[in-house]
């Protein structure tokens, strides 16, 4: 093994020489100088990462040099307005920590028919207060089976049903002009089987066969499958599917989603090219899909391997060079210890918070907050320069990803508790208000997850009188614990399950479509009528958005625990300068009191921000069933 600084220096010179030779690629002007400055800053790290991944190959330095030339070219082609954004964000790197951040997510076709339709909804997005819009996969994809677009046939073509790349670029610019960052998926673990690379691989092309994990017979697949978990067992057992010519290809998800082989540096370079292409269209945040699965190694579960992090850091370093304002959001729906590993300014600055999401549902079912409180205390705070994306539900299933070790400390058996939660959410448990549907029920392993919209899972479909209160309570947590709140658009008007999903071509076998309804036009039309459930949900959420936007204590992610001495009431503090916010949230079915003694660490006079009134803490606080407050408090004198 060569000394790494020696590697750095030699390779730096090698790459610099190549860059100098490509004067047409990187001109001698201020833009070129900006790239060279970032090169000096980030090259050593990128070189180290690339060498860790590919250093054992004789061509690693040639590959790295080609990657750098590609990055330089992409920077040169980056539109001036995005370079201006890069410069602005360099001076305001904490922009995404603002209390004004609010995310929304939707499918283009289901929510707005096409990209023009999304554009037409801009006035509504502003009414809602969005500053972040995640449009789910909108690329060319197979028909009718595309996993909702998560099987990509070309990263450079918009699905013609939705529009064109020019329209996406224009939309990104218009959103940006209105203070909304465009978020798009970077589905880099796999391509569809119709991607050009996949077609060539299937036709037997040796170079492209190396883009995927393809084996001539079952020997290696059998060996890998000893240790790898099944993700979509309803679709196919194990992780491999057979090709027409008898070979086997790795497909973690559906048979038509083939995992890319990042052990091959060509794949890294090719995907870095697709990533920078998207960045140059004006995408500000890339949702890094399925990060846990991107590196495979025989004899391991092939999830969350150290190289998965090295890869993400290398992709991140490429962005720092050629599209420096772009951020990554990690989609790791795995054990909370593993989720945390992806969160780092040099890896993914943002991450979904699947633990908080799952435990909001857990607390709703049990009417107790011990697991959620423990998670906030133990697992919420993350490194400076990073942020959670907090959500109540997404387009995917709800999986019970809490740590069994954490649960055991509270006397809870993880396996039994998951069984209880699954039966509760499919309405097979006494006292359930939920109308959920099982997802990937696997009798062999006992694994099962839950599908359903927020409103259907929280009792609106069931006719529960507490449904609206529960919907607001769930969102109050996502809106105030710290991080960017992310709404599944339509949930702000209480959209219900769509049982027609099975009639749509290609959706019948995937129950997640039950919670991906079309734009609920009638519900939106009633959003300003507070006497309707949709009006009540909308008004409650709008209130939270506006209070949050004017409460600097709610910026960033830092949270301080607060014990309410009440099993049904969650408490946490969000420290600000001088004042702080104390949030209290009652998950029980009855009223609850937090005593004056419990609150005695704070000055007696406080402000209830959502009600807009003064309160006295020396009288204790009474919360109605599923009630919550955000109190602006000061420390006791
Ligand atoms: C992610 C997506 C999910 C998709 C999977 C495969 O988990 O959120 O919808 O099925 O990746 O791309
Ligand atoms: C994700 C998760 C899995 C989830 C699926 C999408 O990557 O690992 O639990 O169910 O993909 O539904």
XYZ file of C-alpha atoms and ligand atoms in Angstrom:
661
model
C 0.000 0.000 0.000
C 1.418 3.399 -0.962
C 1.478 6.236 1.587
C -1.761 8.063 1.015
C -0.165 11.530 0.898
C 2.184 10.255 -1.801
C -0.802 8.957 -3.717
C -2.476 12.316 -3.250
C 0.425 14.356 -4.512
C 1.295 12.188 -7.488
C -2.304 11.874 -8.537
C -2.949 15.561 -7.982
C -0.164 16.400 -10.413
C -1.436 13.840 -12.868
C -4.956 15.236 -12.773
C -3.744 18.841 -12.891
C -1.718 18.088 -15.994
C -4.792 16.606 -17.632
C -6.877 19.606 -16.613
C -4.269 21.987 -17.995
C -4.208 20.050 -21.259
C -7.971 20.423 -21.477
C -7.939 24.226 -21.544
C -11.119 24.157 -23.585
C -12.762 22.260 -20.730
C -11.752 24.624 -17.978
C -11.075 28.142 -19.230
C -8.649 30.617 -17.629
C -11.392 32.897 -16.376
C -13.054 33.545 -12.983
C -15.232 30.464 -13.412
C -12.237 28.312 -14.144
C -10.464 29.858 -11.164
C -13.429 29.028 -8.922
C -13.201 25.394 -9.963
C -9.445 25.311 -9.367
C -9.959 26.783 -5.903
C -12.466 24.064 -5.045
C -10.176 21.486 -6.629
C -7.414 22.453 -4.201
C -9.873 22.169 -1.350
C -11.621 18.923 -2.172
C -9.288 16.913 -4.371
C -7.312 15.256 -1.551
C -10.516 13.892 -0.044
C -11.986 12.761 -3.353
C -8.709 11.127 -4.252
C -8.594 9.257 -0.953
C -12.187 8.067 -1.328
C -11.714 7.000 -4.930
C -8.502 5.216 -4.044
C -10.264 3.387 -1.194
C -12.884 2.148 -3.627
C -10.828 1.434 -6.708
C -7.158 1.692 -5.723
C -6.574 -2.005 -6.270
C -7.232 -1.587 -9.989
C -4.352 -0.641 -12.273
C -6.492 1.941 -14.051
C -7.754 3.732 -10.950
C -5.856 6.973 -11.594
C -6.984 7.076 -15.223
C -10.546 6.640 -14.004
C -10.130 9.386 -11.438
C -8.632 11.724 -14.021
C -11.519 11.070 -16.377
C -13.930 11.781 -13.521
C -12.272 15.124 -12.791
C -12.343 16.148 -16.447
C -16.021 15.254 -16.491
C -16.622 17.365 -13.364
C -14.727 20.312 -14.845
C -16.747 20.105 -18.049
C -19.995 19.940 -16.121
C -19.006 23.008 -14.108
C -18.161 24.923 -17.260
C -21.596 24.054 -18.629
C -23.411 24.935 -15.412
C -25.878 27.752 -16.098
C -24.865 31.158 -14.671
C -27.949 31.418 -12.441
C -26.995 28.144 -10.767
C -23.441 29.367 -10.321
C -24.930 32.430 -8.656
C -26.920 30.135 -6.379
C -23.720 28.218 -5.588
C -22.025 31.459 -4.576
C -24.962 32.590 -2.471
C -25.241 29.269 -0.633
C -21.518 29.202 -0.002
C -22.090 32.219 2.249
C -25.339 30.918 3.684
C -24.584 27.250 4.057
C -27.173 26.816 6.806
C -30.058 27.935 4.603
C -31.902 24.645 4.941
C -31.954 24.939 8.745
C -34.365 27.852 8.666
C -37.638 27.795 10.614
C -39.281 28.847 7.356
C -38.489 25.556 5.642
C -41.482 23.444 4.716
C -41.432 20.532 2.301
C -44.107 18.970 0.148
C -43.912 15.756 -1.860
C -46.090 14.436 -4.687
C -46.192 12.355 -7.826
C -46.356 14.648 -10.846
C -49.008 12.612 -12.688
C -51.250 11.831 -9.733
C -51.150 15.291 -8.182
C -51.079 17.508 -11.235
C -51.235 15.386 -14.426
C -47.938 16.749 -15.788
C -45.201 19.331 -15.269
C -47.408 22.128 -16.572
C -49.993 21.057 -14.031
C -47.389 21.323 -11.260
C -46.547 24.794 -12.466
C -50.218 25.743 -12.319
C -50.295 24.743 -8.646
C -47.561 27.209 -7.717
C -50.028 29.729 -6.203
C -51.290 26.965 -3.933
C -47.762 25.956 -2.918
C -47.199 29.561 -1.894
C -50.486 29.664 0.018
C -49.312 26.586 1.902
C -45.867 28.063 2.531
C -43.702 25.478 0.753
C -39.993 26.124 0.366
C -39.100 22.632 -0.860
C -40.908 20.524 -3.409
C -40.036 16.875 -3.967
C -41.390 15.648 -7.286
C -41.210 11.900 -7.261
C -39.510 10.138 -10.175
C -40.435 11.781 -13.445
C -38.001 10.057 -15.763
C -38.498 7.714 -18.651
C -39.596 4.384 -17.180
C -41.045 1.069 -18.337
C -44.810 0.717 -18.778
C -46.953 -0.295 -17.029
C -44.573 -1.569 -14.336
C -42.179 1.103 -13.137
C -42.437 1.061 -9.320
C -43.955 4.517 -9.481
C -41.047 5.672 -11.615
C -38.365 4.240 -9.321
C -37.258 2.099 -12.256
C -35.455 4.604 -14.468
C -34.798 3.987 -18.155
C -32.983 7.285 -18.711
C -31.891 9.921 -16.231
C -31.768 12.479 -19.030
C -35.295 12.088 -20.340
C -38.478 13.139 -18.648
C -41.329 10.656 -19.035
C -43.057 12.024 -22.164
C -46.434 11.773 -20.412
C -45.215 14.356 -17.896
C -43.320 16.736 -20.130
C -39.789 17.428 -21.257
C -36.431 18.187 -19.711
C -36.792 21.795 -20.900
C -40.031 22.045 -18.942
C -38.385 20.593 -15.871
C -35.594 23.150 -16.143
C -38.103 25.962 -16.529
C -40.121 24.683 -13.603
C -37.008 24.493 -11.422
C -36.216 28.117 -12.276
C -39.738 29.288 -11.573
C -39.872 27.440 -8.272
C -36.532 28.938 -7.312
C -37.748 32.415 -8.170
C -40.598 31.754 -5.737
C -38.360 30.548 -2.936
C -38.991 26.847 -3.501
C -36.135 24.371 -3.929
C -36.723 21.530 -6.358
C -35.984 18.082 -4.959
C -35.707 15.119 -7.306
C -34.756 11.514 -6.733
C -31.346 10.230 -7.645
C -32.176 6.560 -8.079
C -28.638 5.354 -8.235
C -28.863 1.875 -6.743
C -30.527 0.448 -9.828
C -31.809 1.193 -13.308
C -34.827 -0.278 -15.020
C -34.324 -3.310 -17.232
C -35.132 -1.024 -20.182
C -32.247 1.361 -19.573
C -29.817 1.310 -22.489
C -27.120 -0.172 -20.245
C -29.479 -2.926 -19.113
C -30.543 -3.742 -22.666
C -26.930 -4.069 -23.751
C -26.156 -6.206 -20.707
C -29.128 -8.466 -21.424
C -27.967 -8.809 -25.021
C -24.681 -10.194 -23.720
C -22.395 -7.148 -24.089
C -19.540 -7.886 -21.687
C -18.764 -4.242 -20.788
C -22.360 -3.504 -19.896
C -22.846 -6.843 -18.161
C -20.211 -5.459 -15.792
C -22.524 -2.543 -14.996
C -24.744 -4.965 -13.091
C -24.306 -8.003 -10.882
C -24.768 -10.743 -13.452
C -23.734 -14.378 -12.975
C -23.816 -17.323 -15.387
C -25.545 -19.689 -12.956
C -26.987 -19.910 -9.424
C -23.654 -20.457 -7.667
C -22.952 -16.847 -6.666
C -26.613 -15.843 -6.268
C -27.112 -18.746 -3.858
C -24.008 -17.741 -1.950
C -25.112 -14.085 -1.652
C -28.647 -15.002 -0.698
C -27.381 -16.862 2.369
C -27.037 -13.477 4.069
C -29.247 -11.009 2.200
C -32.762 -10.060 3.337
C -35.737 -10.077 0.991
C -37.123 -6.598 0.344
C -40.084 -7.281 -1.940
C -40.829 -10.980 -1.329
C -44.271 -10.635 -2.967
C -42.475 -9.799 -6.192
C -39.771 -12.435 -6.211
C -37.982 -14.556 -3.630
C -34.342 -13.737 -2.922
C -32.340 -11.004 -4.635
C -31.736 -12.350 -8.129
C -33.880 -12.832 -11.207
C -33.165 -14.986 -14.237
C -32.411 -13.438 -17.616
C -33.676 -14.864 -20.899
C -30.243 -16.358 -21.599
C -30.178 -18.222 -18.289
C -27.872 -15.788 -16.460
C -28.934 -14.235 -13.147
C -29.032 -10.519 -12.348
C -29.233 -8.826 -8.951
C -32.615 -7.134 -8.369
C -33.112 -6.021 -4.771
C -36.543 -4.533 -5.426
C -38.667 -5.558 -8.410
C -37.604 -7.959 -11.155
C -37.317 -4.980 -13.508
C -35.012 -2.932 -11.233
C -31.446 -4.150 -11.654
C -28.823 -3.161 -9.112
C -25.824 -1.270 -10.449
C -22.341 -2.623 -9.800
C -20.340 0.133 -8.102
C -17.333 -2.123 -7.779
C -16.868 -1.054 -11.388
C -15.485 2.524 -11.549
C -17.105 2.979 -14.970
C -20.448 2.773 -13.178
C -19.392 5.395 -10.681
C -18.316 7.737 -13.466
C -21.410 7.123 -15.528
C -23.695 7.816 -12.588
C -21.677 10.855 -11.514
C -22.375 12.160 -15.012
C -26.123 11.603 -14.581
C -26.011 13.261 -11.167
C -24.273 16.374 -12.479
C -26.651 16.500 -15.405
C -29.596 16.662 -12.972
C -27.794 19.237 -10.849
C -27.358 21.433 -13.900
C -31.091 21.298 -14.633
C -31.644 23.219 -11.395
C -32.335 20.401 -8.953
C -31.195 21.724 -5.571
C -31.571 18.618 -3.445
C -31.054 15.053 -4.596
C -32.982 12.397 -2.729
C -30.491 9.562 -2.638
C -32.708 6.543 -3.081
C -32.092 3.262 -1.282
C -28.600 4.211 -0.026
C -28.328 1.159 2.193
C -28.091 -1.236 -0.748
C -25.480 0.326 -3.004
C -22.505 -1.881 -2.127
C -22.435 -5.668 -2.084
C -19.951 -8.032 -0.533
C -20.230 -11.779 -0.316
C -20.818 -13.101 3.189
C -22.517 -9.903 4.419
C -26.149 -8.748 4.419
C -25.129 -6.303 1.644
C -26.752 -3.402 3.467
C -25.041 -0.394 5.038
C -21.540 -1.622 4.199
C -18.669 0.822 4.861
C -18.173 1.245 1.102
C -21.751 2.521 0.772
C -20.592 5.505 2.822
C -17.372 5.881 0.865
C -19.412 5.952 -2.349
C -21.800 8.597 -1.049
C -18.894 10.698 0.184
C -17.245 10.401 -3.217
C -20.449 11.483 -4.984
C -20.731 14.323 -2.492
C -17.155 15.423 -3.197
C -17.942 15.452 -6.926
C -20.838 17.826 -6.203
C -18.650 20.043 -4.039
C -16.431 20.503 -7.109
C -18.954 20.883 -9.895
C -22.325 21.798 -8.364
C -21.437 23.011 -4.872
C -24.880 24.107 -3.705
C -26.462 20.700 -4.269
C -27.429 18.788 -1.141
C -28.059 15.094 -0.623
C -30.946 13.622 1.329
C -30.447 10.070 2.507
C -33.240 7.556 2.184
C -32.107 4.876 4.609
C -35.048 3.064 6.129
C -32.975 0.849 8.378
C -31.908 0.390 12.016
C -31.538 3.831 13.647
C -27.809 3.311 14.317
C -27.360 2.796 10.580
C -29.594 5.729 9.608
C -27.310 8.004 11.630
C -24.205 6.799 9.778
C -25.305 8.485 6.546
C -25.799 11.900 8.150
C -22.708 14.029 7.765
C -21.964 17.307 5.985
C -19.514 15.361 3.817
C -22.010 12.598 3.032
C -25.751 13.356 3.230
C -26.592 16.724 4.755
C -30.235 15.705 5.038
C -31.898 12.479 6.046
C -35.391 11.181 6.358
C -36.211 10.498 10.000
C -37.865 7.077 9.718
C -37.557 6.365 13.443
C -39.533 9.424 14.485
C -42.067 8.664 11.755
C -42.592 5.080 12.917
C -42.756 6.030 16.577
C -45.400 8.701 16.007
C -47.558 5.815 14.768
C -46.457 3.629 17.633
C -47.474 6.271 20.182
C -50.837 6.766 18.470
C -51.579 3.053 18.776
C -50.343 2.570 22.345
C -51.414 6.014 23.616
C -48.029 6.062 25.346
C -44.908 8.016 24.498
C -42.060 6.099 26.131
C -40.428 4.869 22.892
C -40.873 8.198 21.120
C -39.493 10.141 24.101
C -36.523 7.788 24.292
C -35.835 8.269 20.573
C -35.906 12.057 20.904
C -33.601 11.938 23.874
C -31.158 9.462 22.434
C -31.285 9.658 18.679
C -32.513 13.075 17.607
C -29.443 15.291 17.827
C -27.238 15.036 14.737
C -24.026 16.777 13.611
C -23.881 20.513 12.930
C -24.485 21.268 9.274
C -27.043 18.496 8.859
C -30.790 18.266 9.217
C -33.574 15.759 9.546
C -36.463 15.668 7.180
C -39.371 14.876 9.478
C -42.493 13.295 8.087
C -45.660 11.615 9.217
C -45.808 9.316 6.218
C -44.372 9.048 2.730
C -45.303 7.333 -0.528
C -43.807 4.168 0.969
C -45.024 1.816 3.642
C -44.635 2.392 7.373
C -42.043 -0.047 8.697
C -41.324 -0.550 12.398
C -37.626 0.351 12.263
C -37.072 1.028 15.965
C -34.153 -0.731 17.651
C -35.094 -3.844 19.577
C -32.377 -2.944 22.124
C -34.070 0.403 22.810
C -37.451 -1.249 23.198
C -36.049 -3.939 25.509
C -34.817 -1.253 27.916
C -38.435 -0.194 28.288
C -39.611 -3.763 28.794
C -40.993 -3.994 25.253
C -40.366 -7.061 23.101
C -39.657 -5.807 19.585
C -41.035 -8.807 17.726
C -44.285 -8.921 19.678
C -44.668 -5.162 19.526
C -44.364 -5.147 15.736
C -47.011 -7.842 15.538
C -49.278 -5.720 17.708
C -48.639 -2.597 15.607
C -49.343 -4.447 12.374
C -52.609 -5.853 13.664
C -53.573 -2.473 15.112
C -53.024 -0.658 11.833
C -54.957 -3.170 9.757
C -57.870 -2.825 12.198
C -57.581 -6.280 13.708
C -57.060 -5.063 17.255
C -59.750 -3.902 19.684
C -59.780 -0.120 20.005
C -58.180 0.423 16.596
C -59.317 3.430 14.589
C -56.974 2.607 11.696
C -57.830 1.450 8.203
C -54.471 0.286 6.950
C -53.511 -2.447 4.526
C -50.620 -4.897 4.973
C -47.581 -4.470 2.751
C -45.176 -7.331 1.967
C -46.644 -9.586 4.621
C -44.013 -12.334 4.849
C -45.348 -15.298 6.829
C -41.952 -16.985 6.642
C -40.149 -14.221 8.575
C -43.135 -12.596 10.311
C -42.154 -9.297 8.664
C -44.945 -6.979 7.584
C -45.317 -3.235 6.984
C -48.328 -0.940 6.682
C -49.901 1.052 3.874
C -52.527 3.776 4.296
C -52.960 7.551 4.152
C -52.482 9.571 7.311
C -56.190 10.314 7.617
C -57.306 6.730 7.007
C -54.784 5.418 9.511
C -55.801 7.989 12.128
C -59.537 7.413 12.100
C -61.075 9.783 9.558
C -62.274 6.872 7.454
C -63.408 5.001 10.550
C -65.545 7.936 11.675
C -63.534 8.507 14.858
C -64.370 11.837 16.512
C -60.690 12.232 17.401
C -59.414 11.834 13.838
C -58.708 15.493 13.087
C -57.081 16.004 16.481
C -54.851 12.987 15.881
C -53.877 14.163 12.391
C -52.823 17.552 13.779
C -51.033 15.958 16.716
C -48.986 13.723 14.418
C -47.947 16.680 12.292
C -47.201 18.846 15.316
C -44.352 16.485 16.177
C -42.906 16.497 12.644
C -43.216 20.294 12.557
C -41.471 21.082 15.807
C -38.889 18.512 16.901
C -36.243 19.984 14.597
C -35.592 19.520 10.900
C -37.483 20.187 7.700
C -41.132 19.117 7.974
C -42.264 17.237 4.882
C -45.952 16.958 3.975
C -47.311 14.296 1.668
C -49.401 16.671 -0.428
C -53.099 15.968 -0.043
C -52.670 14.996 3.615
C -53.149 18.649 4.565
C -56.798 18.179 3.507
C -57.120 14.736 5.054
C -57.075 12.594 1.909
C -58.322 9.034 2.371
C -57.217 5.633 1.075
C -57.816 4.944 -2.590
C -59.231 1.420 -2.813
C -59.494 1.686 -6.581
C -55.737 1.335 -6.860
C -55.876 -2.327 -7.725
C -57.797 -1.518 -10.898
C -54.948 0.594 -12.245
C -52.667 -1.275 -14.581
C -49.558 -2.517 -12.832
C -50.594 -1.414 -9.331
C -52.621 -4.374 -8.111
C -49.733 -6.239 -6.536
C -48.375 -3.274 -4.548
C -50.564 -2.063 -1.682
C -48.571 1.185 -1.342
C -50.815 2.541 -4.089
C -53.661 2.622 -1.574
C -52.022 5.698 -0.044
C -51.050 7.381 -3.311
C -54.446 8.783 -4.341
C -55.040 11.226 -7.169
C -55.299 14.960 -6.381
C -58.276 15.162 -4.005
C -59.979 18.092 -5.754
C -63.199 18.150 -3.689
C -61.309 18.033 -0.443
C -59.090 20.921 -1.538
C -62.201 22.872 -2.528
C -63.405 22.631 1.084
C -60.106 23.581 2.683
C -61.309 27.037 3.737
C -64.426 25.670 5.448
C -63.370 25.001 9.032
C -66.570 23.084 9.790
C -65.417 20.282 7.459
C -62.694 17.832 8.482
C -60.551 18.953 5.543
C -61.003 22.585 6.560
C -60.117 21.812 10.162
C -56.999 19.874 9.194
C -55.949 22.571 6.748
C -56.486 25.413 9.216
C -54.606 23.561 11.943
C -51.638 22.835 9.689
C -51.542 26.361 8.254
C -51.454 27.674 11.810
C -48.491 25.445 12.617
C -46.701 26.563 9.448
C -47.090 30.250 10.228
C -46.204 29.934 13.915
C -43.182 27.827 13.052
C -42.035 30.374 10.463
C -42.005 33.124 13.090
C -40.357 31.120 15.872
C -36.556 31.212 15.509
C -36.298 28.651 18.319
C -37.664 26.112 15.846
C -34.790 26.572 13.374
C -32.168 23.851 13.137
C -32.510 20.462 14.742
C -31.205 20.746 18.293
C -33.592 19.369 20.868
C -33.378 19.082 24.631
C -35.335 16.357 26.353
C -38.123 17.154 28.782
C -39.818 14.609 30.982
C -43.517 15.326 31.525
C -43.890 12.668 34.258
C -46.916 11.480 32.324
C -46.870 8.297 30.227
C -49.271 9.736 27.656
C -47.639 13.129 27.145
C -44.532 13.773 25.082
C -42.374 16.777 25.971
C -39.277 18.367 24.415
C -37.534 21.725 24.392
C -36.192 23.701 21.475
C -33.607 26.119 22.759
C -33.336 29.598 21.268
C -31.524 32.762 22.291
C -32.982 33.750 25.675
C -36.279 31.974 25.182
C -37.046 28.411 24.242
C -40.018 26.466 23.085
C -41.457 23.756 25.252
C -43.648 21.400 23.259
C -46.160 19.154 25.014
C -48.193 16.587 23.096
C -50.899 14.372 24.545
C -51.148 10.988 22.824
C -53.763 9.622 25.213
C -57.522 9.467 24.717
C -58.306 11.553 27.785
C -57.318 14.972 29.134
C -53.943 15.095 30.892
C -52.398 17.522 33.355
C -48.754 18.470 33.532
C -48.219 19.677 37.044
C -46.836 23.025 38.152
C -44.029 21.146 39.895
C -43.000 19.461 36.630
C -42.909 22.877 34.953
C -41.176 24.676 37.828
C -37.865 24.964 35.999
C -39.443 27.690 33.842
C -40.587 31.214 34.658
C -44.328 31.169 35.459
C -45.435 33.370 32.588
C -45.291 31.733 29.165
C -46.915 32.209 25.787
C -48.967 29.576 24.006
C -47.815 30.261 20.457
C -50.532 28.368 18.616
C -53.386 29.846 20.657
C -51.692 33.252 20.717
C -52.380 33.670 24.440
C -50.516 34.012 27.708
C -50.455 31.064 30.086
C -49.265 30.574 33.669
C -47.130 27.533 34.270
C -47.526 27.741 38.056
C -51.091 26.533 37.583
C -50.030 23.449 35.590
C -51.069 22.800 32.011
C -54.122 20.795 30.995
C -54.120 19.216 27.556
C -57.291 17.878 25.946
C -57.306 14.437 24.294
C -54.679 14.556 21.498
C -54.043 18.189 22.362
C -50.645 19.833 22.040
C -49.052 23.185 22.824
C -45.906 25.019 21.787
C -45.048 27.227 24.745
C -42.480 29.998 24.580
C -40.804 29.787 27.948
C -37.850 31.260 29.821
C -35.776 29.625 32.508
C -37.014 30.263 36.053
C -35.358 33.363 37.529
C -37.162 3.599 -2.369
C -38.451 4.226 -2.828
C -39.442 3.156 -3.073
C -38.901 2.228 -4.115
C -37.514 1.732 -3.753
C -36.850 1.150 -4.942
O -37.275 2.963 -1.170
O -38.899 5.136 -1.867
O -40.679 3.681 -3.447
O -39.761 1.130 -4.222
O -36.664 2.754 -3.334
O -36.418 2.164 -5.812
C -36.755 0.915 1.294
C -36.747 0.114 2.602
C -37.875 -0.826 2.692
C -39.059 -0.183 2.080
C -38.836 -0.075 0.600
C -39.844 0.749 -0.112
O -35.514 1.119 0.795
O -35.553 -0.464 2.941
O -38.123 -1.181 4.024
O -40.196 -0.939 2.327
O -37.582 0.414 0.300
O -41.116 0.403 0.169
